[in-house]
mmCIF file of C-alpha atoms in Angstrom:
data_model
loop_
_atom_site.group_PDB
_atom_site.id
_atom_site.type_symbol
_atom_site.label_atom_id
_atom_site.label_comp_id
_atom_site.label_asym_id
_atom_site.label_seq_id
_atom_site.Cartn_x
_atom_site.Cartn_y
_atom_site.Cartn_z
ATOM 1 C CA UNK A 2 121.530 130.317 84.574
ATOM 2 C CA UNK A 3 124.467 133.202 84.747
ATOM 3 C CA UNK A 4 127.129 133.191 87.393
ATOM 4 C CA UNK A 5 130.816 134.564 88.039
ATOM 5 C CA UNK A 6 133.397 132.757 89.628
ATOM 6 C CA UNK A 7 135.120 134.700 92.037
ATOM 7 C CA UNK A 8 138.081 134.261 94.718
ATOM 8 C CA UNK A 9 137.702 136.733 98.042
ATOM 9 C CA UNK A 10 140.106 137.129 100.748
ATOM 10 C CA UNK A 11 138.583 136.365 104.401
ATOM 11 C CA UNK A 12 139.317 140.182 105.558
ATOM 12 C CA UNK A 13 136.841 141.148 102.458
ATOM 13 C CA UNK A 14 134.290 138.489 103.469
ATOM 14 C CA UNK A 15 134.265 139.415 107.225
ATOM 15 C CA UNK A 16 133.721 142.868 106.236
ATOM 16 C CA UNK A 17 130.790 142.159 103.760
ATOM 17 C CA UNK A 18 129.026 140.084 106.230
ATOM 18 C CA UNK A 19 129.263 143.057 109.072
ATOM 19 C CA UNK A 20 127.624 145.133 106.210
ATOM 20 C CA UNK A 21 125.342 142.520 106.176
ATOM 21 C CA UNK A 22 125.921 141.747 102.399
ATOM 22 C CA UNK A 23 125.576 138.478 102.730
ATOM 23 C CA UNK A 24 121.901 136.855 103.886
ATOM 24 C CA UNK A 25 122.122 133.831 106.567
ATOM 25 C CA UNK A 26 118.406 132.771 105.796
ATOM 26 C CA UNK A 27 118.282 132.307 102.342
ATOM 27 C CA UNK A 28 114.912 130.176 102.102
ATOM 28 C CA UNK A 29 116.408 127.140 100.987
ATOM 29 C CA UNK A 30 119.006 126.543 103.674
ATOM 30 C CA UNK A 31 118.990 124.967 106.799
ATOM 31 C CA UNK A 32 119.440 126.444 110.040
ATOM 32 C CA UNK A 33 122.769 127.558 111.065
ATOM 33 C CA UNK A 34 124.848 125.324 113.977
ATOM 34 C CA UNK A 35 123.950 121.803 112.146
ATOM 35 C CA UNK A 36 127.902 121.644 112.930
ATOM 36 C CA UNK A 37 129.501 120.230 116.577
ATOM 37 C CA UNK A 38 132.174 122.533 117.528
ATOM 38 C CA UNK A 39 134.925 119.399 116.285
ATOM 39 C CA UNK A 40 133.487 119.985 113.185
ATOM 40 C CA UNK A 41 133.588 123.882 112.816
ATOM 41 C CA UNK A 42 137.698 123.674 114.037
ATOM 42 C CA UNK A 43 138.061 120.822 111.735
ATOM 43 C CA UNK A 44 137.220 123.975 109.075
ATOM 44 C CA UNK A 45 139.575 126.790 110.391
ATOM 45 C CA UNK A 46 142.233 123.545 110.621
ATOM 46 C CA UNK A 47 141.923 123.624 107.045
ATOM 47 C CA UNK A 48 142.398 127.263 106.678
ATOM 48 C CA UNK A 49 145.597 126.771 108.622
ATOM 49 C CA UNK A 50 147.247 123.618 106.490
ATOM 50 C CA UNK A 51 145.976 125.102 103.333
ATOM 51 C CA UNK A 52 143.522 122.184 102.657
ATOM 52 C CA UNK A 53 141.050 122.637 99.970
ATOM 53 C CA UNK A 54 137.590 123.588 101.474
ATOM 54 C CA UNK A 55 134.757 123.451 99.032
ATOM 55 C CA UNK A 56 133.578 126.694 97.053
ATOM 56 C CA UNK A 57 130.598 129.295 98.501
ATOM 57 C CA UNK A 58 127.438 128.965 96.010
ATOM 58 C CA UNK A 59 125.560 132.359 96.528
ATOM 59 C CA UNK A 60 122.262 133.857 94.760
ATOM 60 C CA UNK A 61 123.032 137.681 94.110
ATOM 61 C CA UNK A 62 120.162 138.025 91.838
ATOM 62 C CA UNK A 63 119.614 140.831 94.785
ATOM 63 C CA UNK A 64 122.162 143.339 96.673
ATOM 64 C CA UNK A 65 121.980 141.338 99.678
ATOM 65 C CA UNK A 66 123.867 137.716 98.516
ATOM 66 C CA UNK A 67 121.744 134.544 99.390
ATOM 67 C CA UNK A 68 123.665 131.355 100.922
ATOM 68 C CA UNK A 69 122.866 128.686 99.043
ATOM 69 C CA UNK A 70 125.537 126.440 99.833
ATOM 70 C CA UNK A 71 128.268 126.674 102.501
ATOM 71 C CA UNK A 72 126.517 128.381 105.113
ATOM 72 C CA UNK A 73 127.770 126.572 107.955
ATOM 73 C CA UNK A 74 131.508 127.275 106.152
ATOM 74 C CA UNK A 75 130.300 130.734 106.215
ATOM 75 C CA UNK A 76 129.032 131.025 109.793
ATOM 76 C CA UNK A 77 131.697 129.504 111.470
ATOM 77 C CA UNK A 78 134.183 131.448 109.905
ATOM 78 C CA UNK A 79 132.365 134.657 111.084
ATOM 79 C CA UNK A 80 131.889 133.311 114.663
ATOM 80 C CA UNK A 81 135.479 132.271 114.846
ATOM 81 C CA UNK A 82 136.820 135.988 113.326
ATOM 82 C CA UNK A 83 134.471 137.336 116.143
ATOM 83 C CA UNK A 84 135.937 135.245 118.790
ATOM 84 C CA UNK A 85 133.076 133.731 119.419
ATOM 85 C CA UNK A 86 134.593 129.985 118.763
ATOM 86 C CA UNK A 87 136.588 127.931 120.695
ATOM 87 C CA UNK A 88 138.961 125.376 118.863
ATOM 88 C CA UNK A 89 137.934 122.107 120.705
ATOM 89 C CA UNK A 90 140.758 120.032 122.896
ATOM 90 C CA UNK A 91 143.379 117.852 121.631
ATOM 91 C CA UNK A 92 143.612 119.519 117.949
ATOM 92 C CA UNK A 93 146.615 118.680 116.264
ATOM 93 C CA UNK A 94 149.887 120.674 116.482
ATOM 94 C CA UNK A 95 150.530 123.032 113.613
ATOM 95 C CA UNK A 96 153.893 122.500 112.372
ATOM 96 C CA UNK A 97 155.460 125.734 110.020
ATOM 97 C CA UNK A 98 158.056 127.063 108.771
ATOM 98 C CA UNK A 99 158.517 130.541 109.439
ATOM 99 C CA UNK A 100 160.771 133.273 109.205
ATOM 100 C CA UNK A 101 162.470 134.932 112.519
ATOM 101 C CA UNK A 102 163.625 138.560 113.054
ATOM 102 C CA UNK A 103 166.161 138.499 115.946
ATOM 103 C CA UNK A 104 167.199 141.935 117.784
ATOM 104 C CA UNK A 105 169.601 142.974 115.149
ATOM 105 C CA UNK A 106 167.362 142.580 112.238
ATOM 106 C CA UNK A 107 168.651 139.155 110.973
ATOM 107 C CA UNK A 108 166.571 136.823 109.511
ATOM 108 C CA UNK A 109 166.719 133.130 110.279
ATOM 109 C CA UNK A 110 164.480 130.436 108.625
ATOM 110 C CA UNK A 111 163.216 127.915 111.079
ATOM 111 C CA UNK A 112 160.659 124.897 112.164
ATOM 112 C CA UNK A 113 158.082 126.336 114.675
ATOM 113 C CA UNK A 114 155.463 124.315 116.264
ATOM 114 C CA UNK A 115 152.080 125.777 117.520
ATOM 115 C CA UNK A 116 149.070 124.824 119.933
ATOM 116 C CA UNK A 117 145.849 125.794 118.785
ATOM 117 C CA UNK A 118 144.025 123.295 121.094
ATOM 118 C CA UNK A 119 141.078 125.339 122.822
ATOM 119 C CA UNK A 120 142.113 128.707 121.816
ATOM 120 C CA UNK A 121 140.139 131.594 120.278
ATOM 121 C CA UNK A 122 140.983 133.807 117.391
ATOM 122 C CA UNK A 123 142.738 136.224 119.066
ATOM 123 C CA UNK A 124 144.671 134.081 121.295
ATOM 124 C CA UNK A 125 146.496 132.557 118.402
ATOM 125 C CA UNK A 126 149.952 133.364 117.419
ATOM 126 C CA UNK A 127 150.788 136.063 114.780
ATOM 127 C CA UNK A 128 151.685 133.524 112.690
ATOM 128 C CA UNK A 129 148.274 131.885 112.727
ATOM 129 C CA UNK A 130 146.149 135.041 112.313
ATOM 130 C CA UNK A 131 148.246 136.216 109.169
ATOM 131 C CA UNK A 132 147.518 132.661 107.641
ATOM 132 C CA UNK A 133 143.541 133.199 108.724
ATOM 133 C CA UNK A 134 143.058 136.515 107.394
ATOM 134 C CA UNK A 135 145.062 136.198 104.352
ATOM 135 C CA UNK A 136 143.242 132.959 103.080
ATOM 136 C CA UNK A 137 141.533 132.940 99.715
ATOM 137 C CA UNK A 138 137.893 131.578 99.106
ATOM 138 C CA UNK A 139 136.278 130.408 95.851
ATOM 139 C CA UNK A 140 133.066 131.814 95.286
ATOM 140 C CA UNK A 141 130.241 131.623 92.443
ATOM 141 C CA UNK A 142 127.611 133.762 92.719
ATOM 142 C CA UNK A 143 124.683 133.201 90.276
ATOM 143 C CA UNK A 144 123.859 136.538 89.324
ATOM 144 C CA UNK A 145 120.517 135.619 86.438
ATOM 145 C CA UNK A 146 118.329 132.721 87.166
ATOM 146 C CA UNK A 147 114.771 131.115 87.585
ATOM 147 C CA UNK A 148 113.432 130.195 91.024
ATOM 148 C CA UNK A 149 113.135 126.837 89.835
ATOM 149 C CA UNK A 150 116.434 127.231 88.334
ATOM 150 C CA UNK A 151 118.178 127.925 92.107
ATOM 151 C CA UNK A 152 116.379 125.034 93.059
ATOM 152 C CA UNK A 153 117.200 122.359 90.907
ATOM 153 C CA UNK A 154 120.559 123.731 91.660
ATOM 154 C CA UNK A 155 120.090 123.617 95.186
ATOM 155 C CA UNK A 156 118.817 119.831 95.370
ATOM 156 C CA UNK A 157 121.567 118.717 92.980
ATOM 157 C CA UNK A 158 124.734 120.253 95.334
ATOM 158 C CA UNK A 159 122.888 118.247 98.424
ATOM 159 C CA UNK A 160 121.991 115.082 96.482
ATOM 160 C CA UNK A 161 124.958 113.405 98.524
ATOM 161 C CA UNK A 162 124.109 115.088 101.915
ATOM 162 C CA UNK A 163 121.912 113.741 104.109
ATOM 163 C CA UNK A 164 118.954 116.766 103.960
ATOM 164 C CA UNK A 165 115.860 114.944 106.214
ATOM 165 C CA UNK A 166 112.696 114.560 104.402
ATOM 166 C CA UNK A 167 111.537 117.698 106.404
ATOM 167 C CA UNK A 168 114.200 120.088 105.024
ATOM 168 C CA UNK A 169 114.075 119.126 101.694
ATOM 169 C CA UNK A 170 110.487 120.355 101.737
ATOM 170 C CA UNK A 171 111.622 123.443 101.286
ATOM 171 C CA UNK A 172 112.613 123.152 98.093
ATOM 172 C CA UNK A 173 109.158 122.344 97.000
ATOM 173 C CA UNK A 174 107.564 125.371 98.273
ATOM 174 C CA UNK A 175 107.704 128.721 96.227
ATOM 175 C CA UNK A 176 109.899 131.213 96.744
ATOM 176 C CA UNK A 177 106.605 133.511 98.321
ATOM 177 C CA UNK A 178 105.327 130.541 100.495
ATOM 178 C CA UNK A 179 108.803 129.680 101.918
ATOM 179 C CA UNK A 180 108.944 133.277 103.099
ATOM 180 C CA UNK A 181 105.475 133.193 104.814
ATOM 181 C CA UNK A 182 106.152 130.059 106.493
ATOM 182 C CA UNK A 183 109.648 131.481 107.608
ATOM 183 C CA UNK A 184 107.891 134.370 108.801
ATOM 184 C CA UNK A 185 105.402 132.268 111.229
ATOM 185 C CA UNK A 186 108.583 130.105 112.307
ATOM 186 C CA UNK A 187 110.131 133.300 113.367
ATOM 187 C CA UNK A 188 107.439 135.182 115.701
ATOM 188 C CA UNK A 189 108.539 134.728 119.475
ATOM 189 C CA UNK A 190 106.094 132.457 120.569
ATOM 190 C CA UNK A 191 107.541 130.092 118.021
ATOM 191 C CA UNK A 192 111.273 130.604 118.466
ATOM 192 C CA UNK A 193 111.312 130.854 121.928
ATOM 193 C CA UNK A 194 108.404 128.801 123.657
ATOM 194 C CA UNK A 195 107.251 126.030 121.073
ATOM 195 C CA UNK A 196 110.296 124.841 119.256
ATOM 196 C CA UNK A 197 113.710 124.012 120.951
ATOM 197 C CA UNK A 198 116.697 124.144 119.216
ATOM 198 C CA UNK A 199 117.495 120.931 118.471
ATOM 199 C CA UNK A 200 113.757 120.838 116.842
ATOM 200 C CA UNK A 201 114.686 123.594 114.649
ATOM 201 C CA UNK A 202 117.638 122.060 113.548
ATOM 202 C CA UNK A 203 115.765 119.526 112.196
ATOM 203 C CA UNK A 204 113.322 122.156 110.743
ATOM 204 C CA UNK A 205 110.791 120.200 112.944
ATOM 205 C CA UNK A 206 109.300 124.207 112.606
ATOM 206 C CA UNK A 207 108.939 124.520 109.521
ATOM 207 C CA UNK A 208 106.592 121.133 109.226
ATOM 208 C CA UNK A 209 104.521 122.116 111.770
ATOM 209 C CA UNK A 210 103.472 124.973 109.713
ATOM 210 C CA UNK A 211 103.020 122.948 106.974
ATOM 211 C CA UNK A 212 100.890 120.797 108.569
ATOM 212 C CA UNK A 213 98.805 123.583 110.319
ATOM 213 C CA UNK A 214 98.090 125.071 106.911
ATOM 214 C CA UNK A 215 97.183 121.765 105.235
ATOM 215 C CA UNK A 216 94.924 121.522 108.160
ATOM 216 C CA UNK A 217 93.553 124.581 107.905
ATOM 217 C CA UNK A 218 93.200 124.393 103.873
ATOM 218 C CA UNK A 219 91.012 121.515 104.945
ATOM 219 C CA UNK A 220 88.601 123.303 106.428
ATOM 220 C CA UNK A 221 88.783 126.534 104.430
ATOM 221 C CA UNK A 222 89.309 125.640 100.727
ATOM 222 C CA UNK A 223 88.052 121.903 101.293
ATOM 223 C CA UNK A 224 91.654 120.765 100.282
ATOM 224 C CA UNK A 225 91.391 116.825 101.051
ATOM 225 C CA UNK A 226 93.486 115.526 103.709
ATOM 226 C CA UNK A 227 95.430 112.175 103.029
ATOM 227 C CA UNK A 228 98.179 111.418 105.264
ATOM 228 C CA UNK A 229 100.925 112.993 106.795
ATOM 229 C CA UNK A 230 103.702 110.872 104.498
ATOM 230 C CA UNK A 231 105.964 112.576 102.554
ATOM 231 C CA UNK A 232 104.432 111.928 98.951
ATOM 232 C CA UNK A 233 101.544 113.744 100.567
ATOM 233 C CA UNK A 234 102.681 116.673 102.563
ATOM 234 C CA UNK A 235 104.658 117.390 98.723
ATOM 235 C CA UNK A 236 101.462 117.392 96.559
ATOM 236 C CA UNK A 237 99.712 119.621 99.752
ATOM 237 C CA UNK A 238 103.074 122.252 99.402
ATOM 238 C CA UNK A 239 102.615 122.310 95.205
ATOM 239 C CA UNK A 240 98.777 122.653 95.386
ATOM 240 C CA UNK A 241 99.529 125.645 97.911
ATOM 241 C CA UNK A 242 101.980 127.482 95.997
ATOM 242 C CA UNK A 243 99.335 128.167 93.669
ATOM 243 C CA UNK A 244 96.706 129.033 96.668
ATOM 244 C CA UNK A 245 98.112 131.012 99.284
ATOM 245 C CA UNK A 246 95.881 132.552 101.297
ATOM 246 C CA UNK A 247 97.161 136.171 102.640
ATOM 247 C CA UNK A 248 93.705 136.077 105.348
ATOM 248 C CA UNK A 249 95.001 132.845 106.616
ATOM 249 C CA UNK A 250 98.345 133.950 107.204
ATOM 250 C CA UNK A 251 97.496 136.777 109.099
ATOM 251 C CA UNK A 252 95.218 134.899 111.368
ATOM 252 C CA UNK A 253 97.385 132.697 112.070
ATOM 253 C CA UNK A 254 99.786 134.957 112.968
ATOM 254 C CA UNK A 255 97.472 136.803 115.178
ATOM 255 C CA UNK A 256 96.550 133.341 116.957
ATOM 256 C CA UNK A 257 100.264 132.511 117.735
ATOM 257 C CA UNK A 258 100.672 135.919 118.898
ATOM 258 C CA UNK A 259 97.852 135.763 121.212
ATOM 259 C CA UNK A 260 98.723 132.275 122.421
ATOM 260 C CA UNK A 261 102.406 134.406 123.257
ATOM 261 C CA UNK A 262 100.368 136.373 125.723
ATOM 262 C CA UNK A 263 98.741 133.849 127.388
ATOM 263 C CA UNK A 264 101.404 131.302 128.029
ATOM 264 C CA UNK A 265 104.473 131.325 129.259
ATOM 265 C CA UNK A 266 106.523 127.986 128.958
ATOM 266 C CA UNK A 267 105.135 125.129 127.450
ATOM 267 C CA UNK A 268 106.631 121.774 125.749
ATOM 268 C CA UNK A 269 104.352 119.908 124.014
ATOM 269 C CA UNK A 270 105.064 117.020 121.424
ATOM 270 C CA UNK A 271 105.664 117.839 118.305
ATOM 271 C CA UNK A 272 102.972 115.683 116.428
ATOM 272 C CA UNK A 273 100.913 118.125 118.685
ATOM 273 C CA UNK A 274 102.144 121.208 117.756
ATOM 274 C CA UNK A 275 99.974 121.448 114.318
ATOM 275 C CA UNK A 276 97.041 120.592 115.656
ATOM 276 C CA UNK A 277 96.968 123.258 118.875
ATOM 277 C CA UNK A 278 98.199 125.722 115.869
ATOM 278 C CA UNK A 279 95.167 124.752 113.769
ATOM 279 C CA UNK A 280 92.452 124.829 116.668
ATOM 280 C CA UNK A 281 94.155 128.348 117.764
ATOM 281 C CA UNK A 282 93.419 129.938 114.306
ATOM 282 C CA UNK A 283 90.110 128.665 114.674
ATOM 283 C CA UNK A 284 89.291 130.372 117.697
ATOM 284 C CA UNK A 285 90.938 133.791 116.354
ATOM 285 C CA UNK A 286 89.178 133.160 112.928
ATOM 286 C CA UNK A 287 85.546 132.308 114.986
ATOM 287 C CA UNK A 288 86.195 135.344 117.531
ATOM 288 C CA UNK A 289 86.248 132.741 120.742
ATOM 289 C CA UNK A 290 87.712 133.495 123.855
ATOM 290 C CA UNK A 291 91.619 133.133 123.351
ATOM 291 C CA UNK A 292 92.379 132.771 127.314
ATOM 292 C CA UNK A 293 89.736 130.207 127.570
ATOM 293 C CA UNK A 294 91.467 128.359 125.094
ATOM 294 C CA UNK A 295 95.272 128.798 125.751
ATOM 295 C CA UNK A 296 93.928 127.374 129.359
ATOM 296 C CA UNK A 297 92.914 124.421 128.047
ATOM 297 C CA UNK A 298 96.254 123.805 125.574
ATOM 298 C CA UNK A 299 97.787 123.954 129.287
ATOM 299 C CA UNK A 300 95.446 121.555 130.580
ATOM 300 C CA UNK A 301 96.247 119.026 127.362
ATOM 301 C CA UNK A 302 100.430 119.606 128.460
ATOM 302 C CA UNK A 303 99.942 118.647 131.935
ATOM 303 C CA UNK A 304 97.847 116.090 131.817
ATOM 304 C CA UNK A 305 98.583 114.780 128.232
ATOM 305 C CA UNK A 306 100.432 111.324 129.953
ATOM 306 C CA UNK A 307 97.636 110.318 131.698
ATOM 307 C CA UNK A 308 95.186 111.317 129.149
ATOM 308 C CA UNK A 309 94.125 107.777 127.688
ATOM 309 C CA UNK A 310 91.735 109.325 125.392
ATOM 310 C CA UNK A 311 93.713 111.223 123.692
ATOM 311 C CA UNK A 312 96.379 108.168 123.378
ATOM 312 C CA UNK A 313 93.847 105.753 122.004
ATOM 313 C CA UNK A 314 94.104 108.267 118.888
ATOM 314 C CA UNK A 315 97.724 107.895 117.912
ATOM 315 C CA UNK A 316 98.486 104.115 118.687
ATOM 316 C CA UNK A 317 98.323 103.305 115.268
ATOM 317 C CA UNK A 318 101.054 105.869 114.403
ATOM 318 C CA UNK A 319 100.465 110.170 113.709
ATOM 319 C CA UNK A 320 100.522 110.218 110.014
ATOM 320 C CA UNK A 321 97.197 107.625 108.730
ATOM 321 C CA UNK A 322 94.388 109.647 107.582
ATOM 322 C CA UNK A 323 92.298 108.005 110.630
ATOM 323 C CA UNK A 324 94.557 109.385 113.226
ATOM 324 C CA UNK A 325 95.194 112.765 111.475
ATOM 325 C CA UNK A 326 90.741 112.886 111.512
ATOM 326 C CA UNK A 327 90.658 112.060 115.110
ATOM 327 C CA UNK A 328 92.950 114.562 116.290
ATOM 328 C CA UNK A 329 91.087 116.794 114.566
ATOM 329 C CA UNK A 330 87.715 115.956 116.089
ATOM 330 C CA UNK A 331 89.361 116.232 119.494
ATOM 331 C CA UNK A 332 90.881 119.859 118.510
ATOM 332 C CA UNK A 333 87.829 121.485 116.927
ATOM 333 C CA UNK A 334 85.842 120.239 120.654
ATOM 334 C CA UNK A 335 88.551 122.560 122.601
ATOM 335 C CA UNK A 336 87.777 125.298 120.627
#
């Protein structure tokens, strides 16, 4: 692996990320906003006392530089410089010394204390926004490398954060699949209807697909299903890296396109969502009536508290291989 080390100003960063320079969905990172707004003025705090904050790690094997670590660094700072942040309440006083200019030119040296509780950018002092826009940021930007390479790296700059089990998934998947799934988690129906936000933070997403593929390699490649554990959704990712399956993509994309038009709202459980994904590909892939069956996944929503059948199959947990089977029996009979 090759890299520079390299030290940019903030008015040089803000500018490369408004010519988009700079890619907020490099495949291996999480979503951005996994920060509380303490958090986020916690950073520009920093900024302000001249703390240390922790180095940008970026992957410009390409023009357009990857974040591989310090993304939410990265996005705060451009929300704040776009006064788009609020600094939360009760933030500490800033205490500087500064230089004064009085009316006859003299200089005077003095203690000045200033109030950056709830503020924006640009309703700080002077001061304040000379100290923002002149601070200096380490960078290393890994400019020759392996895919495996940028993820080894990856997993070993997170091994002390606590990455859930579903986002470090993606650093099984290949470079290729990551960008097929990401393309699936990012067609309307998806981002606006079936996941909330608070699921995509989690990259609850990015499992469902997963899981809809591994239930649809099931059926189309005869890939054996185990369980939905972790050991197990891994082996499915690796064998799929080596077998993706263009037709299926595109199917399935057609299927939660087509589910778009016919529903409006819905909010379904999660352990769900794979499963309506799955049977929806099916009826695109067998040429069955799409309305007929988006009526039905409405039906399942509104009733799905009283429906004792459907209940009975996930007592036991959602992950066994016996519940995984029955949900799929249940599925395949909508379509």
């Amino acid at each position: 692996m090759e890299y520079n080390s390299k030290t940019y100003g903030t008015q040089k960063i803000k500018n490369d990320i408004d010519k988009n320079l700079y890619s907020f969905n490099h495949y291996l990172q999480r979503e951005e906003n996994q920060w509380n707004r303490k958090a986020k003025s916690l950073l520009i705090d920093s900024m302000l006392r001249g703390y240390i904050i922790l180095p940008f790690v970026i992957d410009k094997r390409d023009k357009i530089g990857g974040i591989i670590e310090g993304k939410q660094r990265l996005s705060t700072l451009r929300d704040f410089l776009d006064n788009k942040l609020r600094m939360t309440n009760n933030m500490e006083p800033l205490v500087l010394d500064v230089v004064t200019v009085d009316e006859d030119g003299n200089t005077k040296d003095e203690t000045k204390e200033f109030d950056i509780s709830g503020k924006k950018f640009r309703q700080f002092d002077k001061e304040l926004i000379d100290i923002i826009t002149s601070y200096q940021f380490k960078f290393y930007e890994i400019t020759d490398a392996t895919d495996k390479e940028i993820v080894d790296n990856f997993i070993r700059l997170n091994a002390g954060k606590p990455l859930t089990n579903k986002q470090l998934r993606k650093t099984v998947a290949s470079k290729e699949v990551s960008s097929e799934i990401a393309s699936i988690c990012n067609l309307p129906f998806m981002k606006d209807k079936l996941i909330t936000k608070g699921q995509k933070k989690s990259a609850a997403d990015i499992d469902a697909v997963i899981k809809t593929l591994l239930l649809i390699s099931n059926k189309e490649n005869g890939y054996e299903i185990k369980t939905f554990n972790v050991p197990d959704i891994q082996a499915f990712q690796i064998w799929y890296n080596d077998n993706q399956n263009e037709h299926v993509i595109s199917q399935l994309t057609d299927a939660i396109n087509e589910l778009d038009k016919n529903i409006e709202t819905i909010s379904i459980k999660t352990t769900s969502i794979p499963f309506m994904l799955y049977a929806a590909y099916r009826t695109i892939e067998e040429d069955k009536d799409m309305t007929e069956f988006a009526d039905k996944v409405k039906d399942f929503v509104t009733n799905y508290n009283n429906n004792t059948d459907y209940s009975a199959l996930i007592k036991n947990g959602t992950s066994s291989n016996a519940s995984i089977q029955a949900r799929l029996d249940y599925w395949n009979e909508l379509v």
